[in-house]
Amino acid sequence: MSYSEQQLAQLARLEARLETSRAKAAYRALMDWSESRKRLFLFPISRGAFSAVHLSTRPNARAYADCEFAFKGAKAHLRWWFRKPFFDFGLWGSDVVVAEFSEAETLKSGEIAMNLVDRTDVDRLCRFLETKL
């Protein structure tokens, strides 16, 4: 996948926020997996001090509004979201996600968020996503 200079800077900024080797390994594993999927499109985004990667299963998705997934770096973990478009497009119901990831948190927005602390967490998430992507 090719990125603009601005997007590369956003990715570097996100990775720089990670303070542990476990979180950095999780980031690299998630990026490697995401970039290797032909049907997954990445949109690095920065707003102020906030940098995140939004992901969509549709190449013509709007970089934020239409993306089914997102993650950001947060010191010792990655924060992953199953975003509203994920549920709106009928990929799975929230009950399936919560059943698989009991540690996940359902937000007031209806989105589901969870922390990925290490590569094991990323591998588990990727195996789950593989069943639909």
Short mmCIF file of the C-alpha atoms (twelve columns), coordinates in Angstrom:
data_MODEL
# 
_entry.id   MODEL 
# 
loop_
_atom_site.group_PDB 
_atom_site.id 
_atom_site.type_symbol 
_atom_site.label_atom_id 
_atom_site.label_alt_id 
_atom_site.label_comp_id 
_atom_site.label_asym_id 
_atom_site.label_seq_id 
_atom_site.Cartn_x 
_atom_site.Cartn_y 
_atom_site.Cartn_z 
_atom_site.pdbx_PDB_model_num 
ATOM 1   C CA . MET A 1   0.000   0.000   0.000  1 
ATOM 2   C CA . SER A 2   1.361   3.424   -0.830 1 
ATOM 3   C CA . TYR A 3   0.910   6.474   1.349  1 
ATOM 4   C CA . SER A 4   1.384   10.183  0.802  1 
ATOM 5   C CA . GLU A 5   4.083   11.991  2.767  1 
ATOM 6   C CA . GLN A 6   1.393   13.398  5.044  1 
ATOM 7   C CA . GLN A 7   -0.052  9.939   5.714  1 
ATOM 8   C CA . LEU A 8   3.421   8.531   6.430  1 
ATOM 9   C CA . ALA A 9   3.931   11.325  8.949  1 
ATOM 10  C CA . GLN A 10  0.588   10.480  10.574 1 
ATOM 11  C CA . LEU A 11  1.549   6.810   10.837 1 
ATOM 12  C CA . ALA A 12  4.928   7.705   12.338 1 
ATOM 13  C CA . ARG A 13  3.188   10.004  14.813 1 
ATOM 14  C CA . LEU A 14  0.802   7.237   15.850 1 
ATOM 15  C CA . GLU A 15  3.639   4.745   16.315 1 
ATOM 16  C CA . ALA A 16  5.682   7.275   18.299 1 
ATOM 17  C CA . ARG A 17  2.891   7.481   20.912 1 
ATOM 18  C CA . LEU A 18  3.481   3.826   21.792 1 
ATOM 19  C CA . GLU A 19  5.769   3.463   24.785 1 
ATOM 20  C CA . THR A 20  6.152   -0.285  25.237 1 
ATOM 21  C CA . SER A 21  7.783   -2.898  23.050 1 
ATOM 22  C CA . ARG A 22  4.616   -5.010  23.309 1 
ATOM 23  C CA . ALA A 23  2.434   -2.173  22.003 1 
ATOM 24  C CA . LYS A 24  4.904   -1.433  19.201 1 
ATOM 25  C CA . ALA A 25  4.923   -5.115  18.179 1 
ATOM 26  C CA . ALA A 26  1.106   -5.083  18.232 1 
ATOM 27  C CA . TYR A 27  1.097   -2.000  15.984 1 
ATOM 28  C CA . ARG A 28  3.500   -3.552  13.492 1 
ATOM 29  C CA . ALA A 29  1.499   -6.807  13.417 1 
ATOM 30  C CA . LEU A 30  -1.790  -4.968  12.891 1 
ATOM 31  C CA . MET A 31  -0.353  -2.774  10.143 1 
ATOM 32  C CA . ASP A 32  1.246   -5.779  8.400  1 
ATOM 33  C CA . TRP A 33  -2.008  -7.729  8.527  1 
ATOM 34  C CA . SER A 34  -4.113  -4.755  7.400  1 
ATOM 35  C CA . GLU A 35  -1.836  -3.860  4.510  1 
ATOM 36  C CA . SER A 36  -1.804  -7.460  3.282  1 
ATOM 37  C CA . ARG A 37  -5.597  -7.589  2.876  1 
ATOM 38  C CA . LYS A 38  -6.697  -6.812  -0.678 1 
ATOM 39  C CA . ARG A 39  -10.189 -5.877  0.481  1 
ATOM 40  C CA . LEU A 40  -9.168  -3.556  3.303  1 
ATOM 41  C CA . PHE A 41  -8.322  0.102   2.741  1 
ATOM 42  C CA . LEU A 42  -6.399  2.189   5.273  1 
ATOM 43  C CA . PHE A 43  -6.872  5.887   5.906  1 
ATOM 44  C CA . PRO A 44  -4.348  7.459   8.328  1 
ATOM 45  C CA . ILE A 45  -5.949  10.572  9.840  1 
ATOM 46  C CA . SER A 46  -4.709  13.254  12.241 1 
ATOM 47  C CA . ARG A 47  -6.764  15.885  13.999 1 
ATOM 48  C CA . GLY A 48  -4.852  18.039  16.451 1 
ATOM 49  C CA . ALA A 49  -2.925  15.779  18.813 1 
ATOM 50  C CA . PHE A 50  -5.003  12.776  17.753 1 
ATOM 51  C CA . SER A 51  -3.698  10.368  15.082 1 
ATOM 52  C CA . ALA A 52  -5.577  7.256   14.041 1 
ATOM 53  C CA . VAL A 53  -5.926  4.757   11.239 1 
ATOM 54  C CA . HIS A 54  -9.411  4.215   9.877  1 
ATOM 55  C CA . LEU A 55  -10.096 1.066   7.854  1 
ATOM 56  C CA . SER A 56  -12.825 0.256   5.375  1 
ATOM 57  C CA . THR A 57  -13.816 -2.701  3.250  1 
ATOM 58  C CA . ARG A 58  -14.783 -0.306  0.443  1 
ATOM 59  C CA . PRO A 59  -12.183 1.508   -1.695 1 
ATOM 60  C CA . ASN A 60  -14.474 4.501   -2.283 1 
ATOM 61  C CA . ALA A 61  -15.200 5.013   1.422  1 
ATOM 62  C CA . ARG A 62  -14.958 8.486   2.888  1 
ATOM 63  C CA . ALA A 63  -11.855 8.484   5.062  1 
ATOM 64  C CA . TYR A 64  -13.671 8.875   8.361  1 
ATOM 65  C CA . ALA A 65  -17.431 8.663   7.981  1 
ATOM 66  C CA . ASP A 66  -17.666 5.348   6.124  1 
ATOM 67  C CA . CYS A 67  -14.913 3.373   7.837  1 
ATOM 68  C CA . GLU A 68  -15.988 0.253   9.688  1 
ATOM 69  C CA . PHE A 69  -12.911 0.092   11.925 1 
ATOM 70  C CA . ALA A 70  -10.345 2.394   13.509 1 
ATOM 71  C CA . PHE A 71  -7.410  2.275   15.873 1 
ATOM 72  C CA . LYS A 72  -5.051  4.685   17.562 1 
ATOM 73  C CA . GLY A 73  -1.944  4.401   19.687 1 
ATOM 74  C CA . ALA A 74  -2.222  5.043   23.408 1 
ATOM 75  C CA . LYS A 75  1.077   4.548   25.287 1 
ATOM 76  C CA . ALA A 76  0.887   0.867   26.304 1 
ATOM 77  C CA . HIS A 77  -1.821  -0.334  23.897 1 
ATOM 78  C CA . LEU A 78  -3.739  0.241   20.702 1 
ATOM 79  C CA . ARG A 79  -7.361  1.314   21.042 1 
ATOM 80  C CA . TRP A 80  -9.485  -0.536  18.443 1 
ATOM 81  C CA . TRP A 81  -13.044 0.382   17.430 1 
ATOM 82  C CA . PHE A 82  -15.744 -1.511  15.633 1 
ATOM 83  C CA . ARG A 83  -17.398 1.645   14.327 1 
ATOM 84  C CA . LYS A 84  -21.044 2.342   13.542 1 
ATOM 85  C CA . PRO A 85  -20.645 1.645   9.782  1 
ATOM 86  C CA . PHE A 86  -19.491 -1.866  10.712 1 
ATOM 87  C CA . PHE A 87  -22.899 -2.597  12.195 1 
ATOM 88  C CA . ASP A 88  -24.844 -0.494  9.658  1 
ATOM 89  C CA . PHE A 89  -23.401 -2.524  6.761  1 
ATOM 90  C CA . GLY A 90  -24.446 -5.743  8.494  1 
ATOM 91  C CA . LEU A 91  -21.024 -7.358  8.748  1 
ATOM 92  C CA . TRP A 92  -21.983 -8.669  12.208 1 
ATOM 93  C CA . GLY A 93  -24.248 -7.706  15.036 1 
ATOM 94  C CA . SER A 94  -22.786 -6.167  18.177 1 
ATOM 95  C CA . ASP A 95  -23.800 -9.306  20.083 1 
ATOM 96  C CA . VAL A 96  -21.360 -11.395 18.018 1 
ATOM 97  C CA . VAL A 97  -18.494 -8.987  18.724 1 
ATOM 98  C CA . VAL A 98  -19.229 -8.790  22.459 1 
ATOM 99  C CA . ALA A 99  -19.533 -12.586 22.667 1 
ATOM 100 C CA . GLU A 100 -16.085 -12.967 21.076 1 
ATOM 101 C CA . PHE A 101 -14.405 -10.139 23.007 1 
ATOM 102 C CA . SER A 102 -15.806 -10.076 26.529 1 
ATOM 103 C CA . GLU A 103 -13.313 -7.351  27.458 1 
ATOM 104 C CA . ALA A 104 -14.749 -5.018  24.795 1 
ATOM 105 C CA . GLU A 105 -16.733 -1.984  25.847 1 
ATOM 106 C CA . THR A 106 -19.957 -0.859  24.196 1 
ATOM 107 C CA . LEU A 107 -19.911 2.927   23.917 1 
ATOM 108 C CA . LYS A 108 -22.909 5.293   24.079 1 
ATOM 109 C CA . SER A 109 -22.535 5.762   20.313 1 
ATOM 110 C CA . GLY A 110 -23.185 2.044   19.776 1 
ATOM 111 C CA . GLU A 111 -19.599 1.494   18.710 1 
ATOM 112 C CA . ILE A 112 -17.522 -1.177  20.419 1 
ATOM 113 C CA . ALA A 113 -13.991 -0.422  21.606 1 
ATOM 114 C CA . MET A 114 -11.248 -2.539  23.097 1 
ATOM 115 C CA . ASN A 115 -7.576  -2.356  23.896 1 
ATOM 116 C CA . LEU A 116 -4.965  -4.402  22.056 1 
ATOM 117 C CA . VAL A 117 -1.997  -4.750  24.403 1 
ATOM 118 C CA . ASP A 118 0.229   -7.116  22.478 1 
ATOM 119 C CA . ARG A 119 0.601   -9.263  19.416 1 
ATOM 120 C CA . THR A 120 -1.560  -12.015 20.908 1 
ATOM 121 C CA . ASP A 121 -4.492  -9.579  21.098 1 
ATOM 122 C CA . VAL A 122 -3.900  -8.481  17.499 1 
ATOM 123 C CA . ASP A 123 -3.678  -12.066 16.259 1 
ATOM 124 C CA . ARG A 124 -6.984  -12.888 17.965 1 
ATOM 125 C CA . LEU A 125 -8.667  -9.853  16.413 1 
ATOM 126 C CA . CYS A 126 -7.269  -10.661 12.964 1 
ATOM 127 C CA . ARG A 127 -8.490  -14.268 13.138 1 
ATOM 128 C CA . PHE A 128 -11.951 -12.958 14.005 1 
ATOM 129 C CA . LEU A 129 -11.929 -10.431 11.159 1 
ATOM 130 C CA . GLU A 130 -10.686 -13.038 8.662  1 
ATOM 131 C CA . THR A 131 -14.054 -14.777 8.853  1 
ATOM 132 C CA . LYS A 132 -15.718 -11.778 7.143  1 
ATOM 133 C CA . LEU A 133 -13.016 -10.015 5.176  1 
# 
